[in-house]
CSV table of C-alpha atoms and ligand atoms in Angstrom, one decimal:
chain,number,residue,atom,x,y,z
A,1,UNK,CA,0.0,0.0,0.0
A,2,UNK,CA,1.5,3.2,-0.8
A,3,UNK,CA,1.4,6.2,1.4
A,4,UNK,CA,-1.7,8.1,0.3
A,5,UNK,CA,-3.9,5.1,0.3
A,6,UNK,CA,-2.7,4.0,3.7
A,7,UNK,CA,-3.5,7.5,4.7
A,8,UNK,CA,-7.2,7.4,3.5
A,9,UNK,CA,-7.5,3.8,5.4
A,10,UNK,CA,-6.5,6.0,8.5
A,11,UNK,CA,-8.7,8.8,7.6
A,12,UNK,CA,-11.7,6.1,6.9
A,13,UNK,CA,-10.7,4.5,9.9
A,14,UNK,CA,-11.0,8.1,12.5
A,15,UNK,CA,-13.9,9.0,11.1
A,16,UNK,CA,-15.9,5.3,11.6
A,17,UNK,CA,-14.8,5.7,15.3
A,18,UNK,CA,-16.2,8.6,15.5
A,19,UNK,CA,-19.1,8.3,14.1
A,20,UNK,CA,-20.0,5.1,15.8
A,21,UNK,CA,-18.7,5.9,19.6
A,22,UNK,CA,-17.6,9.4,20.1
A,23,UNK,CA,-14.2,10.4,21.7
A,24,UNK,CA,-14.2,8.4,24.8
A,25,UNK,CA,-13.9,5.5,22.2
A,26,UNK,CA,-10.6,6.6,20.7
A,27,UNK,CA,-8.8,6.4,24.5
A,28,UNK,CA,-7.3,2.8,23.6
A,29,UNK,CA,-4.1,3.5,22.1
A,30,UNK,CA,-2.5,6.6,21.0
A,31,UNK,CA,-1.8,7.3,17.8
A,32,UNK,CA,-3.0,4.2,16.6
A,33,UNK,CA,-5.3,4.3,13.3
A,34,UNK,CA,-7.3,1.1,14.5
A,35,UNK,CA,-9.9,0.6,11.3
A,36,UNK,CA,-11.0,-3.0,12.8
A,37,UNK,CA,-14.4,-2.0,14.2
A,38,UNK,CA,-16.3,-4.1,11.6
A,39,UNK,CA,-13.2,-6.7,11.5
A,40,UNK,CA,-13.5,-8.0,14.7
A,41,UNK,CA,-10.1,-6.6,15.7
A,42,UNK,CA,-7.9,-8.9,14.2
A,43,UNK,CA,-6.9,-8.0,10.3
A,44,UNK,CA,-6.3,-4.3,11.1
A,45,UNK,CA,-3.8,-4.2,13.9
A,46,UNK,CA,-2.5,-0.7,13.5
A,47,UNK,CA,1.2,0.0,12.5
A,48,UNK,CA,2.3,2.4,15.0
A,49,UNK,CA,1.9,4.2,18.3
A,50,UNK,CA,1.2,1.8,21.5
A,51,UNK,CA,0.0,-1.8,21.1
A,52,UNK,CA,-3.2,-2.0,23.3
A,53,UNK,CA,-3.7,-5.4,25.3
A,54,UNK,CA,-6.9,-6.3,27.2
A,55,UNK,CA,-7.4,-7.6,30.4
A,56,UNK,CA,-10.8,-8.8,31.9
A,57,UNK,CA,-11.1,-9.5,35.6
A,58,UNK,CA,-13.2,-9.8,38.7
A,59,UNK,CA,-12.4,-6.1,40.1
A,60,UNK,CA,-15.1,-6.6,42.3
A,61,UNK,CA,-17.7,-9.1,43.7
A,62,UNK,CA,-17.3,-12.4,45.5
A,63,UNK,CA,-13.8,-13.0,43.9
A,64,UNK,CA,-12.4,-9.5,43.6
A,65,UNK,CA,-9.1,-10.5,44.7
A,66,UNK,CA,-8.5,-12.7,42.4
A,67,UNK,CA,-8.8,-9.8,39.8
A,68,UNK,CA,-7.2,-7.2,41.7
A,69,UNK,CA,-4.0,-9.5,42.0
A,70,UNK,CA,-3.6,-10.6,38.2
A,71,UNK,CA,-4.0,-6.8,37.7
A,72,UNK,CA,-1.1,-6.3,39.7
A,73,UNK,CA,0.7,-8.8,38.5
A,74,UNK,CA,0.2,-8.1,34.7
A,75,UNK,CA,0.9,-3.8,35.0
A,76,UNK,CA,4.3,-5.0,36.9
A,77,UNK,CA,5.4,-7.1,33.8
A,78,UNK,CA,4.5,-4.4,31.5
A,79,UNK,CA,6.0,-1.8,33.2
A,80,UNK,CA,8.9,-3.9,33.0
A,81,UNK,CA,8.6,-4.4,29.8
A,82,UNK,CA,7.7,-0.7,28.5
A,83,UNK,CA,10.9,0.5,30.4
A,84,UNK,CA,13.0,-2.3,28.3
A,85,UNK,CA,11.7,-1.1,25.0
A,86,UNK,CA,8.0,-2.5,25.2
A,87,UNK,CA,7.7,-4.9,22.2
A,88,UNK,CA,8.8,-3.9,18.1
A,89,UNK,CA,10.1,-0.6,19.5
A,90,UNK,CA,6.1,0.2,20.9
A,91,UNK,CA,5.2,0.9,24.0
A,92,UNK,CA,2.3,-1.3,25.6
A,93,UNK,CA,-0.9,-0.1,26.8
A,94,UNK,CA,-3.1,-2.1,29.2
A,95,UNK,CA,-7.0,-1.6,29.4
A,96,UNK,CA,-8.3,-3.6,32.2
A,97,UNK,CA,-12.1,-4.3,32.2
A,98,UNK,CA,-14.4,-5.2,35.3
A,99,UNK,CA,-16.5,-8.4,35.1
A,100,UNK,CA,-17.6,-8.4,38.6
A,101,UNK,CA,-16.5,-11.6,39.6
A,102,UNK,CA,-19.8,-12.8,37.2
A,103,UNK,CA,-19.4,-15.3,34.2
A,104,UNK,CA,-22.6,-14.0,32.8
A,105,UNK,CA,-20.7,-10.6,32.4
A,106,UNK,CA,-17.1,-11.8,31.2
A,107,UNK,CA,-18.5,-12.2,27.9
A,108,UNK,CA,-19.5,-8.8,27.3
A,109,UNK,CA,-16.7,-7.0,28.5
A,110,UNK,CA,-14.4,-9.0,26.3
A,111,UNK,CA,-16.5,-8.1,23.5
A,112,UNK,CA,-16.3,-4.3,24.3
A,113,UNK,CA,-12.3,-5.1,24.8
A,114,UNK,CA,-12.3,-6.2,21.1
A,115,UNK,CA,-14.4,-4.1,19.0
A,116,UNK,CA,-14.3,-0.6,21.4
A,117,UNK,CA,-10.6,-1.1,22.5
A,118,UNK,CA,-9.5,-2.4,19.5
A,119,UNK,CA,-6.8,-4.8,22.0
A,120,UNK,CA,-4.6,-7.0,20.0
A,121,UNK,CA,-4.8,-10.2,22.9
A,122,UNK,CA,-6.7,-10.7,26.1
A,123,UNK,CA,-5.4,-11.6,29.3
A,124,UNK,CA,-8.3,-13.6,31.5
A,125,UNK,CA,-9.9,-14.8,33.3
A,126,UNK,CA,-9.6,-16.5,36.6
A,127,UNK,CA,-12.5,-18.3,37.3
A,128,UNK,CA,-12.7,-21.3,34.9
A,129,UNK,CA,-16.5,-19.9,34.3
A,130,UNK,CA,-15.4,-16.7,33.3
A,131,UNK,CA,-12.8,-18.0,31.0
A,132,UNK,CA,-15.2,-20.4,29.0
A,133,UNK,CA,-17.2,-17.2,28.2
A,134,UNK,CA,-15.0,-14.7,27.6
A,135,UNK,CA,-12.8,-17.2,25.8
A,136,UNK,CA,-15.9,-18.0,23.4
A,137,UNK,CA,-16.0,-14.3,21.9
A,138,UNK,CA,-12.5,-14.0,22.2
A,139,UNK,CA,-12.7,-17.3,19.5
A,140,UNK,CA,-14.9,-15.8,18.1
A,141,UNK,CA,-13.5,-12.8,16.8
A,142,UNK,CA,-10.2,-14.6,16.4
A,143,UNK,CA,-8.7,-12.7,19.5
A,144,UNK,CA,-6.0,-14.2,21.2
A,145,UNK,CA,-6.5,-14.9,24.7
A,146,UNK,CA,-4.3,-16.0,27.3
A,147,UNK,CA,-5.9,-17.3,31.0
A,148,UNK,CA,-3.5,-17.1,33.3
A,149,UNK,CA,-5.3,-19.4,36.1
A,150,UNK,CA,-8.3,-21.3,34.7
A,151,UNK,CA,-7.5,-25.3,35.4
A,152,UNK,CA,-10.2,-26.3,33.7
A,153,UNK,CA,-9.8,-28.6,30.7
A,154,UNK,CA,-12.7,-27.0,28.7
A,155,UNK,CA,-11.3,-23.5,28.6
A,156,UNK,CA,-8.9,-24.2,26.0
A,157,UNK,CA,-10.9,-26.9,24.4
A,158,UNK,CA,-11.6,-26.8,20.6
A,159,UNK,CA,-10.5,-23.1,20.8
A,160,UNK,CA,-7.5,-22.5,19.0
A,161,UNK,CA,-6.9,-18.7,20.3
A,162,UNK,CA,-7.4,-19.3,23.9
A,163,UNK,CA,-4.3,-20.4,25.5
A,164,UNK,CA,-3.3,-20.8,29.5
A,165,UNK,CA,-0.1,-20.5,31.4
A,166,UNK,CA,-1.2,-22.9,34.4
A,167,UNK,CA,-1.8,-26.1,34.7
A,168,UNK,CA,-4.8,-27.9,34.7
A,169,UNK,CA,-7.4,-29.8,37.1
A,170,UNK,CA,-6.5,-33.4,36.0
A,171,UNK,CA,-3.3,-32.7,37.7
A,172,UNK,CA,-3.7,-30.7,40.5
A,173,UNK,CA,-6.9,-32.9,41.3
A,174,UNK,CA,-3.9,-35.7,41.6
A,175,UNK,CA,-1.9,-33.5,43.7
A,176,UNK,CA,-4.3,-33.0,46.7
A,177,UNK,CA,-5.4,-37.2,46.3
A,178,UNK,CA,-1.5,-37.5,46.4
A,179,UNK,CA,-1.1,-35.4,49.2
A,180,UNK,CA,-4.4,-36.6,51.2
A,181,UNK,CA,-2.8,-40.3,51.1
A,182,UNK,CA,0.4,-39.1,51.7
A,183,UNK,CA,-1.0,-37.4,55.0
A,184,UNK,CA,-3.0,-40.8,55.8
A,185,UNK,CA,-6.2,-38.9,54.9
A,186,UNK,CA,-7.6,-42.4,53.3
A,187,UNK,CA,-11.5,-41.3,54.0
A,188,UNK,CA,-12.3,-38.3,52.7
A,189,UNK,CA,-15.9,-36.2,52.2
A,190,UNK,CA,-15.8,-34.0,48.6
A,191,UNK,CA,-18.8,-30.5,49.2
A,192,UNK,CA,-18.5,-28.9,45.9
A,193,UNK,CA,-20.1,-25.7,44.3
A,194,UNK,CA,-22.5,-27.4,41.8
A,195,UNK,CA,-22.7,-24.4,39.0
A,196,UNK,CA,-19.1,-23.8,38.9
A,197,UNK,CA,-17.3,-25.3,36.3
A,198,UNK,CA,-14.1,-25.4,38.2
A,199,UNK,CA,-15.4,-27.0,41.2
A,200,UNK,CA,-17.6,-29.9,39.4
A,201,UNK,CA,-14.3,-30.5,37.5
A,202,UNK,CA,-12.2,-30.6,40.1
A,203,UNK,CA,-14.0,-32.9,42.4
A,204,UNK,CA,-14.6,-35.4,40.0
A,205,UNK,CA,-10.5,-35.2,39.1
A,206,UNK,CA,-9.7,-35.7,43.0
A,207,UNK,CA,-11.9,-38.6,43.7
A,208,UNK,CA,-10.9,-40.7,40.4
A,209,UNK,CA,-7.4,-39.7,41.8
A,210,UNK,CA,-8.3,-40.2,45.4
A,211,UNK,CA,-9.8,-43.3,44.6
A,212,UNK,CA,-7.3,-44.9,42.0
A,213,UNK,CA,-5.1,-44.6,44.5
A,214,UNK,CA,-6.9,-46.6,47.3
A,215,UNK,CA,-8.9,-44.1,49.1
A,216,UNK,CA,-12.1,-43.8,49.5
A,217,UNK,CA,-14.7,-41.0,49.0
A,218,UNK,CA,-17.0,-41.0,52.1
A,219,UNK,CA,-20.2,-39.0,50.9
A,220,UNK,CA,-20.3,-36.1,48.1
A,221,UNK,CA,-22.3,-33.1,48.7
A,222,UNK,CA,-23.2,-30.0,46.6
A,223,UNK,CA,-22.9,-26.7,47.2
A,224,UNK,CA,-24.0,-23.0,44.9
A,225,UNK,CA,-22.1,-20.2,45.3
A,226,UNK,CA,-23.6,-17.9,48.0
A,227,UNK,CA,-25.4,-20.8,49.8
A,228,UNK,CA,-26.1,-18.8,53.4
A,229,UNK,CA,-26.5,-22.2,54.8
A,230,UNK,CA,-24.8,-25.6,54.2
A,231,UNK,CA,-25.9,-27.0,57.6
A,232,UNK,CA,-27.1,-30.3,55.8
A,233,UNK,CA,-24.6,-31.0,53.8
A,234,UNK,CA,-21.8,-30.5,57.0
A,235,UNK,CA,-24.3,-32.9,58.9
A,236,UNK,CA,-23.9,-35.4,56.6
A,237,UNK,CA,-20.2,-34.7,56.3
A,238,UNK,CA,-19.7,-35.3,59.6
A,239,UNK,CA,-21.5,-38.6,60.2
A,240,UNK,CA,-19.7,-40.0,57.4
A,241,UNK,CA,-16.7,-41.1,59.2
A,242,UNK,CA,-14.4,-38.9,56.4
A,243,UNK,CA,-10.6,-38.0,58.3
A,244,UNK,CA,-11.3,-34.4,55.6
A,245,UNK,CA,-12.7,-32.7,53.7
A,246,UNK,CA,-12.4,-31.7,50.6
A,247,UNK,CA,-13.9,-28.2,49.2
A,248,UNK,CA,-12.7,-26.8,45.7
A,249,UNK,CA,-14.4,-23.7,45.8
A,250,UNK,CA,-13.9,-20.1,46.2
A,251,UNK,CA,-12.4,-18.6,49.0
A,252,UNK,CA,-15.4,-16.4,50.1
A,253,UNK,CA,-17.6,-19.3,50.1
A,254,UNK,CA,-14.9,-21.7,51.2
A,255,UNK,CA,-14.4,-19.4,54.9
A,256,UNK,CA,-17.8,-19.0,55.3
A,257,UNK,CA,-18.3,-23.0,55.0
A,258,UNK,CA,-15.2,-23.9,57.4
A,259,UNK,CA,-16.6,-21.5,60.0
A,260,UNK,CA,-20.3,-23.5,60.0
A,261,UNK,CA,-18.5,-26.7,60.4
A,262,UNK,CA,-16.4,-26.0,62.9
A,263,UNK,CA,-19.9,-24.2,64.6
A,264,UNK,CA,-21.6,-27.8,63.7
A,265,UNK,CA,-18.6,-29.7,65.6
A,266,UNK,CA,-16.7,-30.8,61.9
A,267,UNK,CA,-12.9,-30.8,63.2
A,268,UNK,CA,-10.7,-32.8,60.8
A,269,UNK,CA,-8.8,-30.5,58.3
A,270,UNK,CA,-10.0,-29.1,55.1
A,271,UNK,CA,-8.2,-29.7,51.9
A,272,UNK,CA,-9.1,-27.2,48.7
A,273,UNK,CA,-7.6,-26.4,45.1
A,274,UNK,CA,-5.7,-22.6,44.2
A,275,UNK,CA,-9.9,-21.5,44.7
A,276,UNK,CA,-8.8,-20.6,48.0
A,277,UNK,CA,-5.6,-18.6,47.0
A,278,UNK,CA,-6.6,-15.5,48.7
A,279,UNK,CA,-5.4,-12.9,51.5
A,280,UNK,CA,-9.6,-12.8,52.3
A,281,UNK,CA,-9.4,-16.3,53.2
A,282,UNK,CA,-7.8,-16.2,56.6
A,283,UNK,CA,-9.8,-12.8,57.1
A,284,UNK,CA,-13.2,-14.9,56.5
A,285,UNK,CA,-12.0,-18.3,58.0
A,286,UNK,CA,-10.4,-16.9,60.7
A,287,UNK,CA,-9.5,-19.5,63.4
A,288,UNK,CA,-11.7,-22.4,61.6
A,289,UNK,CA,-9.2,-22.1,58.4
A,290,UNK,CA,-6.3,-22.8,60.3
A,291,UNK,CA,-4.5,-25.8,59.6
A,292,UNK,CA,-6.1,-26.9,56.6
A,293,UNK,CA,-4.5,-27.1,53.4
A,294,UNK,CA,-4.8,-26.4,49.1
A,295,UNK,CA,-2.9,-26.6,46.5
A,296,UNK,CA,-1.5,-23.8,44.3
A,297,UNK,CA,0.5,-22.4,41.4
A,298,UNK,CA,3.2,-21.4,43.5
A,299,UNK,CA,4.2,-20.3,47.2
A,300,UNK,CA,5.7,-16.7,48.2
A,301,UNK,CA,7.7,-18.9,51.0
A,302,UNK,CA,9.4,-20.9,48.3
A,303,UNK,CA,13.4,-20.8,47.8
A,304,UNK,CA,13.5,-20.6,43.9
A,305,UNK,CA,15.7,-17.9,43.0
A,306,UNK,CA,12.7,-16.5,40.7
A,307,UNK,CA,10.2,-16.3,43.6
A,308,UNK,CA,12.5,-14.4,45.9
A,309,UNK,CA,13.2,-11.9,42.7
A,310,UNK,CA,9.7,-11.4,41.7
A,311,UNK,CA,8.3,-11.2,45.4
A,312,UNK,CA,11.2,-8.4,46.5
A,313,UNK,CA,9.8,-6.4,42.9
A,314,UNK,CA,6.4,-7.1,43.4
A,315,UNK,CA,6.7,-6.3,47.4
A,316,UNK,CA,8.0,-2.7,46.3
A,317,UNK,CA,5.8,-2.0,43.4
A,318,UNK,CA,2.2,-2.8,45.6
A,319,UNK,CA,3.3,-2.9,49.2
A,320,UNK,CA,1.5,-6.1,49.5
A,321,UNK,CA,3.1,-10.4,49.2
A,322,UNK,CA,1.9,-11.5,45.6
A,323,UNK,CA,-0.5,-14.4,45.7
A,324,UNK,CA,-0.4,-17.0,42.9
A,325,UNK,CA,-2.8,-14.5,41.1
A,326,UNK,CA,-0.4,-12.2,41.2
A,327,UNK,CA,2.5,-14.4,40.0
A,328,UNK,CA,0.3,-16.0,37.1
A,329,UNK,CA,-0.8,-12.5,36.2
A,330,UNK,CA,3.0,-11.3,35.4
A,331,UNK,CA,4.4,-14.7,33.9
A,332,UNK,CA,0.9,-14.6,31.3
A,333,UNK,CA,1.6,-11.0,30.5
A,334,UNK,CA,5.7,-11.7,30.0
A,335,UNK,CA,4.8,-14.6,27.5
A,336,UNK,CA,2.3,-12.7,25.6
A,337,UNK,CA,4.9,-10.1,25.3
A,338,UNK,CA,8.0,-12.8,24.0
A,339,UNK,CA,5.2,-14.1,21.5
A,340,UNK,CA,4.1,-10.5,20.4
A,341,UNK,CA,7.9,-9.6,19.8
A,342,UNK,CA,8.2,-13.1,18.1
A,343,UNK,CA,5.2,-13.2,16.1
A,344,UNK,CA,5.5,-12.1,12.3
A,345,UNK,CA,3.0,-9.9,12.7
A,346,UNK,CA,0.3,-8.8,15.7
A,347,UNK,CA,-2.7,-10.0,14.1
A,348,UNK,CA,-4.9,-12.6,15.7
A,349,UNK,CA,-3.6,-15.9,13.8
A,350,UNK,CA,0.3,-15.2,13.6
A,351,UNK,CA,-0.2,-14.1,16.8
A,352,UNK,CA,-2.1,-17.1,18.8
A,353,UNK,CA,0.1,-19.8,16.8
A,354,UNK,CA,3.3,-17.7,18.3
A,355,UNK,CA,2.0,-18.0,21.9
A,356,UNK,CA,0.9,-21.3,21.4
A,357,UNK,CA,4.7,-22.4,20.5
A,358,UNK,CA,5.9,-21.2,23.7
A,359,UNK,CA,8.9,-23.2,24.9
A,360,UNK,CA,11.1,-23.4,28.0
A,361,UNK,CA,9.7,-20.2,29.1
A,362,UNK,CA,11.0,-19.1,32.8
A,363,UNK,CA,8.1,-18.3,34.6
A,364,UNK,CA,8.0,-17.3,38.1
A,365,UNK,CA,5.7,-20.1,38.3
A,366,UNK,CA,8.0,-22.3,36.6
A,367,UNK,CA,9.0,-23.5,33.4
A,368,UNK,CA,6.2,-22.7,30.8
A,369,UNK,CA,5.6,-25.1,27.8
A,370,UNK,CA,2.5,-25.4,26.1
A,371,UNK,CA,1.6,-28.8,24.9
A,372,UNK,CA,-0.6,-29.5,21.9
A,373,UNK,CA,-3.6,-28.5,24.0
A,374,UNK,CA,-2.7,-24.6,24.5
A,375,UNK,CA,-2.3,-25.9,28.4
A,376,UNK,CA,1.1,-25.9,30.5
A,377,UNK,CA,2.9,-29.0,32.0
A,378,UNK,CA,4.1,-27.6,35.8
A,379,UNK,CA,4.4,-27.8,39.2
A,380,UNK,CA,2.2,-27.4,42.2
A,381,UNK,CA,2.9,-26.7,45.6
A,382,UNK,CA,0.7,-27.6,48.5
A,383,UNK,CA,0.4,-24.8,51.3
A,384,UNK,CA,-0.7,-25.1,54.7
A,385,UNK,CA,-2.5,-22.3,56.4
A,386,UNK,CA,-0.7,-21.3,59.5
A,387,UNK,CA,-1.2,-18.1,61.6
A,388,UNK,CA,-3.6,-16.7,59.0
A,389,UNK,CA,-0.9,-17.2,56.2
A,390,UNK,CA,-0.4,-19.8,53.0
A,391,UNK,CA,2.9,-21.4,54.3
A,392,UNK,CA,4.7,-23.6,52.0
A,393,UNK,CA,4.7,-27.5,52.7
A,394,UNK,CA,5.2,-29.3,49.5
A,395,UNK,CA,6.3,-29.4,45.5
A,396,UNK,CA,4.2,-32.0,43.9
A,397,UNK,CA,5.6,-33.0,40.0
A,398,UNK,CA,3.5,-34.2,37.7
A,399,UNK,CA,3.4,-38.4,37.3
A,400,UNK,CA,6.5,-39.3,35.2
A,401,UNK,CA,8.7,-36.4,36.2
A,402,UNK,CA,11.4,-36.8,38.2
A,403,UNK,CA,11.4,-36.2,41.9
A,404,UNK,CA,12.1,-32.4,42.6
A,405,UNK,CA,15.3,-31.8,44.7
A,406,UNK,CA,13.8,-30.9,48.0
A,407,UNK,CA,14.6,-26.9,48.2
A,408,UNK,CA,13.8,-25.2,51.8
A,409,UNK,CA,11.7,-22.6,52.1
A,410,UNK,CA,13.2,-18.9,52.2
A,411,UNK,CA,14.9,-18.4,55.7
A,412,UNK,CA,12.9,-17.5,58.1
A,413,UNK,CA,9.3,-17.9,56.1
A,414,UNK,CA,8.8,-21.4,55.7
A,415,UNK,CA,7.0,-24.5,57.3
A,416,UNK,CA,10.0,-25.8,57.9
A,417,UNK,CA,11.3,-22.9,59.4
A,418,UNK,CA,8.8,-23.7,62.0
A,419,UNK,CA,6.7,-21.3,64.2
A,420,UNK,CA,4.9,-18.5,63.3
B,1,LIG,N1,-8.1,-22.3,38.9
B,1,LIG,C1,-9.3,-21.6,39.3
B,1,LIG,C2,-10.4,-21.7,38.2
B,1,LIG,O1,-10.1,-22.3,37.2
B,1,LIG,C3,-9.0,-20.1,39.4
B,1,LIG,C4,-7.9,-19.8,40.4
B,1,LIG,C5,-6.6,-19.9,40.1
B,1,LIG,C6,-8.2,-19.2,41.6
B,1,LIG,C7,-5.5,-19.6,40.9
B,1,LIG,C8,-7.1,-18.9,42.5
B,1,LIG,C9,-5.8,-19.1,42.2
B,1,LIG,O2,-11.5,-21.3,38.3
């Protein structure tokens, strides 16, 4: 294209934004003559001024640290990466968009992400139930999305521009079932949250695991989101002779549940999935929370060189510990940004098939590769919680890797470090 045609595209292009959304519309990237509005985003990534990414999150509602954390996580890596250069000699513009911890919403606001924002990729969601939705538009449109934290198999299912940088529930429902025997938890009692997609899932995972490895699942009870009263369920938790519980829920629900079993006389520990990975949790679960244990993505208290890094630069930048939120937030944005300096172009197909080659990446997390699925192969950790903190008791590997060296936690920090 020469340079007067290119220059009507962009004049075409101002003049459709305008005319369609007014000025507050044109606040997603400087400079840029974005002419996708009738595209769906993808074919007319513009040329120059800052590359606009999206990011759709529960900012508030029943999860809202879960999407306050990512947040956090994701502007660190970008300011990181804007003071390095940002990505083909562009700086990198976030627009972060509240879905109010609801799946019914994430949908919408990726869609007004894409065709108001004009944002070359998405980071999102959390909540596996979010992801499923927003991921369908993002699919859609032929957006590339990245989830940072959904464990659900589904998310990236059939959906060849939705990737994730975590693992997912067939594993980490084998890590607490690993864990639970390894504890001599042999009986255990599953309450799940019935209309979430990450709970259902990850229930069933644990007591195939569970069971497939000789334990036993004493009763199953359901659970929605919100439920002021799980009285019954506890009652028939606690006649069932289980030595735990296991809840893979959220953490507002999951404190409010400890606390009416310990009130209805349930004492054995709880077990959970990264659902509870929140500083809310000990807030909500106060005393009954203590002890129990979940799995999760990664541990502030661990000794890997990259944790201590990213929690001394994350520490400064918020003035608050990173949760695994945090740390999935800013390894999902740094491999987004190594694919979008990689790809052959920003547009959603080049794009998407660079992020999906991602190889060896060192993540805070841990070393990302995505398999054929779009989902990463890692680590988990399982962390106990001890004097209202997630304390770091264990690395589990996935089945067929070798045995991680055992590393101790950071000096003075740690479970094995003993008291606090
Ligand atoms: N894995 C959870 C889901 O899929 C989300 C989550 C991840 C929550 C990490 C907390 C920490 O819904």
């Amino acid at each position: 294209m020469n340079l007067n045609a290119w220059n009507k595209v962009l004049m075409v292009a101002a003049f459709a934004v305008l005319a369609v959304g007014g000025c507050d519309k044109l606040g997603g990237g400087k400079g840029k003559g974005s002419g996708s509005a009738g595209s769906g985003g993808t074919g007319a990534a513009p040329q120059t001024g800052t590359i606009v990414i999206g990011h759709y999150a529960s900012l508030t509602g029943s999860e809202a640290t879960f999407g306050v954390s990512t947040d956090h996580g994701v502007i660190l890596a970008m300011e990181e990466r804007n003071a390095a250069g940002g990505v083909k000699g562009r700086q990198i513009e976030l627009k972060t968009l509240d879905d109010a911890s609801k799946s019914s919403e994430a949908g919408n606001v990726v869609q007004r992400l894409i065709s108001e924002d004009h944002v070359v990729a998405l980071i999102g969601e959390v909540a596996s139930g979010s992801s499923l939705a927003g991921g369908k538009v993002a699919q859609q449109f032929g957006v590339p999305m990245i989830s940072p934290s959904s464990t659900n198999k589904k998310v990236t299912e059939g959906r060849d521009m939705v990737s994730r940088v975590c693992f997912v529930d067939e594993f980490q429902g084998y890590v607490v079932a690993k864990f639970a025997k390894d504890q001599k938890l042999d009986k255990v009692a599953v309450l799940f949250d019935q209309a979430a997609p990450y709970s259902k899932g990850l229930a069933e995972t644990f007591k195939s695991e569970l069971e497939g490895l000789g334990g036993t699942i004493t009763t199953s009870q359901a659970y929605t989101a919100g439920d002021a009263d799980v009285s019954a369920q506890l009652q028939s938790i606690k006649t069932s002779g289980a030595q735990a519980v296991f809840l893979p829920g959220y953490y507002t629900d999951v404190g409010n549940i400890v606390n009416q079993a310990r009130k209805l006389g349930v004492t054995v520990p709880f077990l959970g999935g990264d659902g509870w990975d929140s500083s809310k949790l000990a807030e909500i679960g106060g005393a009954a929370i203590e002890g129990s244990y979940y799995s999760n993505h990664y541990s502030f208290d661990e000794a890997r060189p990259e944790v201590k890094e990213f929690v001394a630069k994350f520490e400064k930048r918020w003035g608050e510990t990173p949760d695994g939120l945090a740390a999935l937030g800013y390894d999902a944005a740094h491999v987004l940004f190594v694919a979008m300096e990689k790809s052959p172009s920003l547009g959603g197909k080049d794009l998407a098939a660079t992020i999906a080659a991602t190889k060896d990446f060192p993540g805070v997390t841990g070393k990302i590769t995505l398999d054929a699925n779009r989902d990463a192969q890692k680590q988990a950790v399982v962390v106990q919680m001890k004097g209202g903190k997630p304390r770091y008791v264990a690395t589990v590997v996935p089945k067929g890797w070798p045995e991680p060296s055992p590393v101790a936690p950071a000096a003075g920090s740690g479970s094995g470090s003993a008291t606090k």
